[in-house]
XYZ file of C-alpha atoms in Angstrom:
575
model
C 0.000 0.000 0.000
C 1.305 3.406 -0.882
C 2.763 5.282 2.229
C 0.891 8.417 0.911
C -2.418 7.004 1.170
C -2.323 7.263 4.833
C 0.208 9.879 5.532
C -0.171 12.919 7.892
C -1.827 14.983 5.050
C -3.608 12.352 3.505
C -5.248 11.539 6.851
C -5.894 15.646 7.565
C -7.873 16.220 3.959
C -10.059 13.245 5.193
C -10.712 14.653 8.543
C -11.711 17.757 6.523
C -13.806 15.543 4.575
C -15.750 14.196 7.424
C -15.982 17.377 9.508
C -17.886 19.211 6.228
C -20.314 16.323 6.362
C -20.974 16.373 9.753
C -21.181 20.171 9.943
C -24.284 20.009 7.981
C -25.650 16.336 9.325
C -24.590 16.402 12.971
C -27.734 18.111 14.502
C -29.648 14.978 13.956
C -27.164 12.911 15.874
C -27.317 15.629 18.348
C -31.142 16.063 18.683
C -31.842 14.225 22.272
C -34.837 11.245 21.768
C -36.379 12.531 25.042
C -37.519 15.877 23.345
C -38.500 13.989 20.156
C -42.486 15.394 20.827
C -41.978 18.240 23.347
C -39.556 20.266 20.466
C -41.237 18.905 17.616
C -37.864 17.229 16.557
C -39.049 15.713 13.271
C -40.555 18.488 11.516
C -37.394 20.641 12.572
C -34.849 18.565 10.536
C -37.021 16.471 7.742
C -38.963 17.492 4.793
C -40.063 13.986 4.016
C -42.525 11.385 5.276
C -41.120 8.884 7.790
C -41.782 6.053 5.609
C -39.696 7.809 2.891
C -36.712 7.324 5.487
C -37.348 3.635 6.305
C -37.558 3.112 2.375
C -34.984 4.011 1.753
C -32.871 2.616 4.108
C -33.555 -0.280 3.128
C -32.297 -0.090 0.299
C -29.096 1.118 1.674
C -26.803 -1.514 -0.144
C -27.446 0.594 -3.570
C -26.151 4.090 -1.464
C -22.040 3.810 -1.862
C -21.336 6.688 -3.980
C -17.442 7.118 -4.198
C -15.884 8.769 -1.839
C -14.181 11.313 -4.268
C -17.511 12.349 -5.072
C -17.780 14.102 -2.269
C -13.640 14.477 -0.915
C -13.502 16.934 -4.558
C -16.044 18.878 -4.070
C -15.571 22.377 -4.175
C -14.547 25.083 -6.892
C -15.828 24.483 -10.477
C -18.422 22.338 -9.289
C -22.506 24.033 -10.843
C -24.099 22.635 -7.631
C -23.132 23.399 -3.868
C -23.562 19.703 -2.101
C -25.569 19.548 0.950
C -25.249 16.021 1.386
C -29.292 16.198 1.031
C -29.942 18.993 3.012
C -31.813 22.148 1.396
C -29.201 25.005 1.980
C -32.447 27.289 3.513
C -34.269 25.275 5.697
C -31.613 22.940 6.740
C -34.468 20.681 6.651
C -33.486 17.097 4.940
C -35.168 16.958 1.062
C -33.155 14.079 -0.220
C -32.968 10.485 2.256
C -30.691 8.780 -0.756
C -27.973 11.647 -1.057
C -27.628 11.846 2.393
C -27.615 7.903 2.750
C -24.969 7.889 -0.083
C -22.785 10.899 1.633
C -22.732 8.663 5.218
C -21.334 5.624 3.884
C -18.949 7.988 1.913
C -17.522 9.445 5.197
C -17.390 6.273 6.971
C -14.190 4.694 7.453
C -14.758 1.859 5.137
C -16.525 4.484 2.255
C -12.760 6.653 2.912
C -10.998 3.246 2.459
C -8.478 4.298 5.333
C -8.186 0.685 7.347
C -6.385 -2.205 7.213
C -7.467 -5.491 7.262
C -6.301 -7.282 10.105
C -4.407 -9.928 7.835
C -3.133 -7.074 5.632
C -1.516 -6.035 9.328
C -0.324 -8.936 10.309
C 1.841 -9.935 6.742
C 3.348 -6.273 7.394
C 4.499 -6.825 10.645
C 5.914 -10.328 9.409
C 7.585 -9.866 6.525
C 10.164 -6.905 7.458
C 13.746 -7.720 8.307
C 13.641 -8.000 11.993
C 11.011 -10.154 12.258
C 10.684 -13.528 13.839
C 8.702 -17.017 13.183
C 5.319 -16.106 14.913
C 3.483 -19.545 16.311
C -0.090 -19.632 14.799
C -2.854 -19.393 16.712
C -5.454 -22.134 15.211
C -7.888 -20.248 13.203
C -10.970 -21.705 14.581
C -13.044 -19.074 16.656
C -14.168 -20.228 20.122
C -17.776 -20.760 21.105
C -19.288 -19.817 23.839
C -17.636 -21.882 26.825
C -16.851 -21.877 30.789
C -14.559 -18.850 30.613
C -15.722 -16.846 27.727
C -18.603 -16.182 25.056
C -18.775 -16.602 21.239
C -18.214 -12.602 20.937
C -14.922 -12.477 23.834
C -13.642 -15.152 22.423
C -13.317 -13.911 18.775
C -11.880 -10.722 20.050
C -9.177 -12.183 21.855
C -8.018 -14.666 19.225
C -8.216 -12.065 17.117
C -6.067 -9.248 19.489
C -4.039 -11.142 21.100
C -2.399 -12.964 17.434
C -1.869 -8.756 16.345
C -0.642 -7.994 20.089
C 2.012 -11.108 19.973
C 3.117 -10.092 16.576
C 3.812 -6.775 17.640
C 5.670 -8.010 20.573
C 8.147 -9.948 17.954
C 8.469 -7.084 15.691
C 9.737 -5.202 18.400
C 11.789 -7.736 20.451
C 10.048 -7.927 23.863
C 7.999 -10.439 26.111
C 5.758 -7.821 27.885
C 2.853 -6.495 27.459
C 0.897 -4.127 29.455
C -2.806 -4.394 29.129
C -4.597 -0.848 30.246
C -8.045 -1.451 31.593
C -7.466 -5.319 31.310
C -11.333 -5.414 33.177
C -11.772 -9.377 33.402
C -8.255 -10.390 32.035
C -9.401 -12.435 28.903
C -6.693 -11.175 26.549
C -4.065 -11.223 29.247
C -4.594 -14.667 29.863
C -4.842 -15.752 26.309
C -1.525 -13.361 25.823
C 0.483 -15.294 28.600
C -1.191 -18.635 27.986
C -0.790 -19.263 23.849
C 2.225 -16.897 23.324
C 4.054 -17.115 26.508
C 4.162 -13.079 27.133
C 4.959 -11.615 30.773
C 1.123 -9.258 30.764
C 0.833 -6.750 33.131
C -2.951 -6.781 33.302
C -3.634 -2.532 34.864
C -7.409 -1.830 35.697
C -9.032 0.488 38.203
C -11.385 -1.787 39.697
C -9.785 -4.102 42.741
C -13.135 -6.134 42.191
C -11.749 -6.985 38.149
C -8.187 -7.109 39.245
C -9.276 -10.017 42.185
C -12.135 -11.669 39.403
C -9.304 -11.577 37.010
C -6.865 -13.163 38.870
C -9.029 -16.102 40.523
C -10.407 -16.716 36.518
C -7.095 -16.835 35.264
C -6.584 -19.564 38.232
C -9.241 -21.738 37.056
C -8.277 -21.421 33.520
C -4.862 -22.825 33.951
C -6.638 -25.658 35.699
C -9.184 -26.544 33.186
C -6.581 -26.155 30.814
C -4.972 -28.575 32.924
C -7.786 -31.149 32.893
C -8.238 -30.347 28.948
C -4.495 -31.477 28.176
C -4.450 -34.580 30.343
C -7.978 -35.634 27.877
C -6.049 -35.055 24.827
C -2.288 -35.320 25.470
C -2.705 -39.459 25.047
C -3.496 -38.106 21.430
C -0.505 -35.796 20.446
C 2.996 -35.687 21.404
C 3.576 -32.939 23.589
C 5.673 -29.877 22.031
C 6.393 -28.314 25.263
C 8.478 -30.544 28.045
C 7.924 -29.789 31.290
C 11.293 -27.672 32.619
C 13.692 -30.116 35.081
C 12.000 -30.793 38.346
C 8.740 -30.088 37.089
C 5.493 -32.240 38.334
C 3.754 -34.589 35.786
C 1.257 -32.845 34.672
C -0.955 -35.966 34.086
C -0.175 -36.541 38.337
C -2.166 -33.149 38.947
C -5.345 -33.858 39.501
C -7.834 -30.897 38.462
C -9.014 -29.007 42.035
C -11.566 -26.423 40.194
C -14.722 -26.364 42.165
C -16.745 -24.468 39.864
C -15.949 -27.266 36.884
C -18.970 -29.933 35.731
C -19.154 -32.609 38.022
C -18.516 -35.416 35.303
C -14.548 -33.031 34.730
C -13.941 -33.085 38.389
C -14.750 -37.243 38.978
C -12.997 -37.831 35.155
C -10.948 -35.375 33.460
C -10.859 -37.087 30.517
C -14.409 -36.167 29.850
C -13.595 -32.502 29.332
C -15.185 -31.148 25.853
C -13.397 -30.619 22.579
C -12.645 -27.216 22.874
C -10.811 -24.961 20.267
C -9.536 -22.130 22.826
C -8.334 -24.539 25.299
C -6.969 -26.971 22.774
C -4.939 -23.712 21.927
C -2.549 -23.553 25.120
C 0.188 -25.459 24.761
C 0.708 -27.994 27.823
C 3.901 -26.179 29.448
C 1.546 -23.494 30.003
C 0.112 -24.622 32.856
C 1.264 -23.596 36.185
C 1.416 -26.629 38.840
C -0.028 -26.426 42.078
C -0.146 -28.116 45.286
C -3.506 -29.427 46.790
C -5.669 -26.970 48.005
C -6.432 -26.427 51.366
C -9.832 -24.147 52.383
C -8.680 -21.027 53.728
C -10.690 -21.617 56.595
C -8.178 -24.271 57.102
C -5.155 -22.135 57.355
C -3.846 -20.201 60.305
C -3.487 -16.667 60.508
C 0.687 -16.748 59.864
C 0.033 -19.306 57.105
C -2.663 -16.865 55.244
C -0.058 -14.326 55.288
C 3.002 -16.105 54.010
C 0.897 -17.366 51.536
C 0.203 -13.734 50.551
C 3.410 -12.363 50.338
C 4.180 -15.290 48.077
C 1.616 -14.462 45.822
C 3.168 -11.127 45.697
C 6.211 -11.989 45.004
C 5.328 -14.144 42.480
C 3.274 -11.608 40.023
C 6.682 -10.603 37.663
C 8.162 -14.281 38.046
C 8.307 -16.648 34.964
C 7.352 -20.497 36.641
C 10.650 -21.178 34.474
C 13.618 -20.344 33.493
C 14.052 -20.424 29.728
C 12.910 -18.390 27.017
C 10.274 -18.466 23.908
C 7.130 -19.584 23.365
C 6.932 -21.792 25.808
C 8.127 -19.773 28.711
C 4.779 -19.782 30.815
C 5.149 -16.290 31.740
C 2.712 -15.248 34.425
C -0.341 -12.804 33.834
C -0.069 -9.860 36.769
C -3.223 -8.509 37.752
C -2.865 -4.892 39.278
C -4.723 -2.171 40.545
C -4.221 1.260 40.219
C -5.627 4.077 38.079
C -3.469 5.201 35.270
C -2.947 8.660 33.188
C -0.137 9.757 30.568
C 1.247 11.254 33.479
C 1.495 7.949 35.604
C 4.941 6.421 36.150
C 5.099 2.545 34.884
C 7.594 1.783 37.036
C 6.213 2.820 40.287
C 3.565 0.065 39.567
C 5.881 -2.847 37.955
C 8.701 -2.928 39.266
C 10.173 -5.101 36.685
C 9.281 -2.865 34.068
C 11.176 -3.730 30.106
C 10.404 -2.931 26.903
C 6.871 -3.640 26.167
C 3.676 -3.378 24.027
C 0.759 -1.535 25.474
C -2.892 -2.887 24.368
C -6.313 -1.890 25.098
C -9.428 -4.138 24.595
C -12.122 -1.826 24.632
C -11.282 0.420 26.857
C -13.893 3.103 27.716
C -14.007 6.558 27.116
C -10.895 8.858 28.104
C -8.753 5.922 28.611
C -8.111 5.147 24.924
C -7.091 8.369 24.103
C -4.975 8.442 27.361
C -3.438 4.763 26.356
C -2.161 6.744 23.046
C -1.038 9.532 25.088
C 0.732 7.244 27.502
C 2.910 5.406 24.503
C 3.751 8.416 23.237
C 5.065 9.769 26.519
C 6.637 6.295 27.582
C 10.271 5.628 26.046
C 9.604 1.767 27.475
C 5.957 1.294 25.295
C 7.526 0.578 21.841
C 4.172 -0.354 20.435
C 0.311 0.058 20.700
C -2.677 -1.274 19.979
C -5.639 0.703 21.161
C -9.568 -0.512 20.630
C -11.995 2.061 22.104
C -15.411 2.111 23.227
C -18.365 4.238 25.210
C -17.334 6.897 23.393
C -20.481 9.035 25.085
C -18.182 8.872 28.242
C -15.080 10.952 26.547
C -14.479 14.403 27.815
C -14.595 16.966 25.106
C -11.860 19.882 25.358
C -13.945 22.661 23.296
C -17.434 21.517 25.027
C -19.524 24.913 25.285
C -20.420 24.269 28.963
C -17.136 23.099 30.487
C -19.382 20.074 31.997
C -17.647 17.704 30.641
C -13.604 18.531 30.544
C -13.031 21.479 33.734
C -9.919 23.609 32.475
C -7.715 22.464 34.471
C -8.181 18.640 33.228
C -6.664 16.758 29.986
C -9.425 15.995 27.608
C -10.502 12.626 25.403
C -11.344 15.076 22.403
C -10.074 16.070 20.580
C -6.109 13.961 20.444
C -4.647 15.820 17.722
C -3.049 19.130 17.306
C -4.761 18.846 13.887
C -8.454 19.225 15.299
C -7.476 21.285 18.361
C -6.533 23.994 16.750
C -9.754 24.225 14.657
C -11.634 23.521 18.054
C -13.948 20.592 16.844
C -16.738 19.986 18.770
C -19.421 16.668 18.644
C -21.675 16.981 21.801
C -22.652 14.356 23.842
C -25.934 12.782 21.796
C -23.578 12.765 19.128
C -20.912 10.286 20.576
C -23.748 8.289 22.273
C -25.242 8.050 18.340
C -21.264 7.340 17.643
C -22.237 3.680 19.869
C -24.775 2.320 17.588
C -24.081 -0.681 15.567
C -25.207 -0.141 12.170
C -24.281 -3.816 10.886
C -26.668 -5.105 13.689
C -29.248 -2.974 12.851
C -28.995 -3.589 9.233
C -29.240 -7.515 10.216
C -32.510 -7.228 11.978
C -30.840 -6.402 15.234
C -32.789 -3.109 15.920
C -33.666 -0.595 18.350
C -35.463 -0.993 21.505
C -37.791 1.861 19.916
C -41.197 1.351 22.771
C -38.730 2.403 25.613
C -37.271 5.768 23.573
C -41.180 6.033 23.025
C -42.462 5.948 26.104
C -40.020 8.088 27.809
C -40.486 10.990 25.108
C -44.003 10.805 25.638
C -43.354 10.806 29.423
C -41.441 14.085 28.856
C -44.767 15.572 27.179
C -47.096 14.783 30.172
C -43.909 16.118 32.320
C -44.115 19.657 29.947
C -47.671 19.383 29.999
C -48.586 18.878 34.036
C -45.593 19.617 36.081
C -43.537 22.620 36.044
C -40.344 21.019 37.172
C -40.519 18.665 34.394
C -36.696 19.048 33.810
C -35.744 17.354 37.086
C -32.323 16.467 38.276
C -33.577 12.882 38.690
C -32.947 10.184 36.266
C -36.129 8.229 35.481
C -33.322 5.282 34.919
C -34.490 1.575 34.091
C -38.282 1.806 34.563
C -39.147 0.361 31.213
C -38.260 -3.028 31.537
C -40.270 -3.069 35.068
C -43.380 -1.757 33.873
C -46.249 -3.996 32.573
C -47.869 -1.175 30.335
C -47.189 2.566 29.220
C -49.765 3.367 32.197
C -47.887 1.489 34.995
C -44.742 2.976 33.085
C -45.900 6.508 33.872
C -46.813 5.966 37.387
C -43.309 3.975 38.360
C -41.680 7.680 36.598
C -44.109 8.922 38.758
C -43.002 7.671 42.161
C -38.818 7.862 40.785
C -39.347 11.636 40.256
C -40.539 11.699 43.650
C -43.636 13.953 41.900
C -47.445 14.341 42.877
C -49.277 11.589 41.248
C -52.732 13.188 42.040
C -52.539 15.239 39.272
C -52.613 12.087 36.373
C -55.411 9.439 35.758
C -55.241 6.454 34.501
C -57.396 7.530 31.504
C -55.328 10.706 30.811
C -52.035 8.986 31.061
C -53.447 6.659 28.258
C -54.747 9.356 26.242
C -51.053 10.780 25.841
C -50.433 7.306 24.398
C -52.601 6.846 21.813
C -52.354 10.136 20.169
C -48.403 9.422 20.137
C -48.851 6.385 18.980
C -49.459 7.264 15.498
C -46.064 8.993 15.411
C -44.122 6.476 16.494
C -42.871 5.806 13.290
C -41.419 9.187 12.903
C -39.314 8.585 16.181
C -38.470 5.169 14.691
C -37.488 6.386 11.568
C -34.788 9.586 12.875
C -33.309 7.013 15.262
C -32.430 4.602 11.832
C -30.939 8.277 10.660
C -29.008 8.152 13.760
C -27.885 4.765 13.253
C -26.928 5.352 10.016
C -24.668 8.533 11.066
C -22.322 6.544 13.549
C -19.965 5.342 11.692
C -19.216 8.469 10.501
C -18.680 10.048 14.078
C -16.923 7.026 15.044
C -14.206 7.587 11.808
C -13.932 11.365 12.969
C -13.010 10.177 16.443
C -10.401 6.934 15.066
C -9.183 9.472 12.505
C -8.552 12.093 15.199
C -6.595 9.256 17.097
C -4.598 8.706 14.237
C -3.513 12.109 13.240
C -2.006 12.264 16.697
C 0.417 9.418 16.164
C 1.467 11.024 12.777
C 2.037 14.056 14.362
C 4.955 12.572 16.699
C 8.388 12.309 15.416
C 9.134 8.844 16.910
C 6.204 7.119 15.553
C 7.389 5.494 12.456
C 4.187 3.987 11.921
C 0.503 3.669 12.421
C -2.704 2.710 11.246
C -6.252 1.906 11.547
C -7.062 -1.275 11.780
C -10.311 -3.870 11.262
C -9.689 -6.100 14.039
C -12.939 -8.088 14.602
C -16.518 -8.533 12.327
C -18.559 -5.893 13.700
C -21.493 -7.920 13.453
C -20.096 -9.841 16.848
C -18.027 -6.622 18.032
C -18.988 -3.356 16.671
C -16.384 -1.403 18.047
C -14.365 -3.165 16.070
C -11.239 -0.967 14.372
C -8.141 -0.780 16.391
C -5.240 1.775 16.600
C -1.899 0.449 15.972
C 1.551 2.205 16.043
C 5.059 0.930 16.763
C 8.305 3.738 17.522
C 11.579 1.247 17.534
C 13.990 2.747 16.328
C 14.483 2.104 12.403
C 10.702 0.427 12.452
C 10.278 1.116 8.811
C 6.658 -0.369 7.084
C 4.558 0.866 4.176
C 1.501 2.250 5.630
């Protein structure tokens, strides 16, 4: 791939792309659903019918206009495009141009990603690299440790993280927001990587370590089942119990794996860890058990042995141990103080939510040790934004999620909340039948009309929160709102809360159809954010390369593009 396709300037003109589109579409995606009725939301942005807009929506597959259509417009060009918009209204006129325009300014209508095996032959085939061991291609269903949609992200991660980690010549890897510990596991287990697994949460960081105990030992009881029916590429190091001697301990295994092992299932992600993996352990004795001394010895061992390979040689087959740890981490936070055998290393991020992607890009930057990243983000409705009119959301005095680069700061780009919450939707699911759960948006915009219409404080500083999936009917709905707003309920009736309901009901369509609008604008915010996140890593000297990424089918993970940059020195790959 040409280096100039994604270059700094390439990568700016498409950020200028998206930002004209979104200058004229982004007050849909910022229109709140709760003021749908009570601001007449529909006929302030659409001059067409509501089934117009659910036509032709479903015909999107016909709407992929080429992107230069709309990247060269500009002088010498007879018409002005409003990507469907009339220019005096600012009222919506044409559902198909404006359908055609989104998938245009999405990130696969700019055609600035990757594929994830386009990634991974780069990363192999340059001269430093080293013989990566595969990881079998077969995605894991839904078993003890993980489901159907965890499992396919970590497979697919973890092979990009450990390639990474040979491109650049180190065995750690720092996971940032590492939440349950699924890819650190997989990370330490399959490729033998020390993982430094950092979240926030002391409740994930104690889950995380117990799950990561009972996946060595079903791991355990899933090699004994099948190691009668392969030789074993990994020997135990000198001194080393039997594995088949180890009997699995696992109280929260089937009953049929605890009384025969053999009988654990065929499984593709276990079959995947390599039988040196597995770290042996002495019976277990219930901590009720154990004196008072004994609990703490035992506890300063386990301390000890977070940065501590169970062996002493190198490679794949290492068995390096996954560290759980808490703390909370910024760009500003010092590695060290929290690992104390801190090397060269990659730093990942599995979904991490809202300021803490853009702070794991800041941090790699910052960090001479982090000679590599790969960054997925998520919940982008929780990122702070820097140029936010009210100051809610970033205080002065704080560092801000949006926007990363210099490119956007200086033009002070704004999105506003309802925006990055639309930025969450998952078209593909949507397009596959997977839709909106449009009764609850409807009730609780016709709630907000019976608020307007009988009770003065109807703007209240309480949350109605998650009454809908309590309430039996739209009446019962009302009155649970009701009793959660801590308002007088004397002034409703049964028959007059139902009266607000059927003469909404008829527009229910309309709400139904701006919320598929909504839908079909995320991808676009999305790209503005990913594309913001990749400017920044252009913009530093030391980055010698970086890219956008399609890491996972975003039919099972929609936040599925990842940000991946490597700095070692003379890193050199055509981008």
């Amino acid at each position: 791939m040409a280096s100039s396709i994604n270059s700094l300037e390439a990568i700016q003109k498409k950020i200028d792309a998206v930002k004209l589109f979104l200058s004229v579409s982004l007050s849909i995606a910022n229109a709140h659903t709760v003021d749908f009725y009570t601001c007449d939301v529909w006929d302030q942005f659409m001059a067409v019918p509501p089934v117009e807009v659910l036509t032709e929506i479903t015909l999107n597959g016909d709407h992929k206009r080429a992107p230069e259509h709309y990247l060269n417009h500009g002088s010498g060009t007879t018409k002005k495009i409003t990507f469907g918009f009339c220019d005096d209204s600012k009222r919506l006129v044409d559902v198909a141009e404006l359908l055609e325009a989104a998938y245009a300014h999405s990130l696969p209508g700019l055609g600035v990603c990757v594929g994830r095996t386009e990634l991974l032959q780069s990363l192999r085939h340059t001269d430093n690299a080293q013989p990566l061991e595969e990881v079998p291609a077969a995605v894991v269903e839904s078993d003890e440790f993980m489901n159907s949609k965890k499992s396919h992200e970590v497979q697919a991660m973890s092979e990009v993280v450990a390639s990474l980690a040979q491109r650049c010549r180190v065995k750690q890897v720092i996971d940032v927001g590492s939440g349950k510990g699924y890819l650190c596991s997989f990370l330490s287990l399959q490729y033998g990587l020390q993982v430094y697994g950092i979240d926030s949460s002391s409740v994930n960081t104690h889950g995380a370590q117990e799950r990561n105990r009972k996946l060595k030992k079903y791991s355990r009881a899933y090699q004994r089942h099948s190691k009668a029916n392969r030789t074993p590429t990994v020997m135990p190091p000198s001194g080393q119990e039997d594995l088949e001697d180890i009997a699995p301990e696992d109280n929260s295994l089937p009953e049929s794996d605890q009384s025969d092992p053999a009988s654990a299932p065929e499984d593709p992600f276990l079959s995947a860890l390599c039988v040196g993996m597995v770290e042996p352990t002495s019976p277990r004795v219930p901590p009720s058990e154990l004196s008072l001394e004994e609990r703490e010895r035992r506890k300063r061992e386990n301390l000890e042995r977070k940065a501590m390979s169970w062996v002493n040689s190198g490679g794949m087959g290492s068995g390096m141990l996954y560290s759980p740890l808490t703390s909370y981490v910024t760009a500003e936070t010092e590695l060290k103080e929290i690992i104390g055998e801190l090397e060269d290393a990659v730093m990942v991020g599995l979904h991490t939510c809202g300021d803490l992607a853009p702070s794991t890009l800041r941090m790699f930057v910052a960090k001479r040790e982090l000679l590599s990243v790969c960054s997925v983000g998520c919940c982008y409705h929780l990122l702070s934004e820097e140029f936010d009119p009210t100051r809610q959301e970033c205080p002065s005095s704080s560092v801000c999620g949006f926007p990363l680069s210099g490119y956007l700061r200086e033009q002070s780009w704004f999105c506003g909340r309802n925006a990055r919450m639309s930025a969450c939707l998952a078209l593909e699911r949507v397009a596959k039948g997977q839709g909106i759960q449009m009764e609850s948006l409807f009730y609780r915009a016709v709630l907000h009309v019976i608020l307007r219409d009988h009770y003065s404080s109807f703007k209240s500083e309480k949350r109605v929160g998650n009454v809908y999936s309590k309430a039996t009917s739209f009446v019962d709905y009302v009155w649970r709102a009701l009793r959660r707003l801590e308002l007088d309920e004397s002034k409703l009736s049964d028959s007059v809360i139902q009266g607000y309901h059927d003469t909404y009901r008829p527009r229910m369509v309309e709400m139904e159809a701006f919320n598929m609008l909504k839908v079909t604008l995320a991808p676009c915010i999305e790209g503005l954010i990913l594309l913001d996140r990749l400017c920044y890593l252009k913009e530093q000297e030391d980055v010698a390369f970086s890219t956008l990424v399609q890491l996972f089918d975003p039919l099972l993970s929609p936040r599925c593009y990842g940000v991946v940059a490597v700095k070692a020195p003379g890193m050199e790959l055509s981008e």
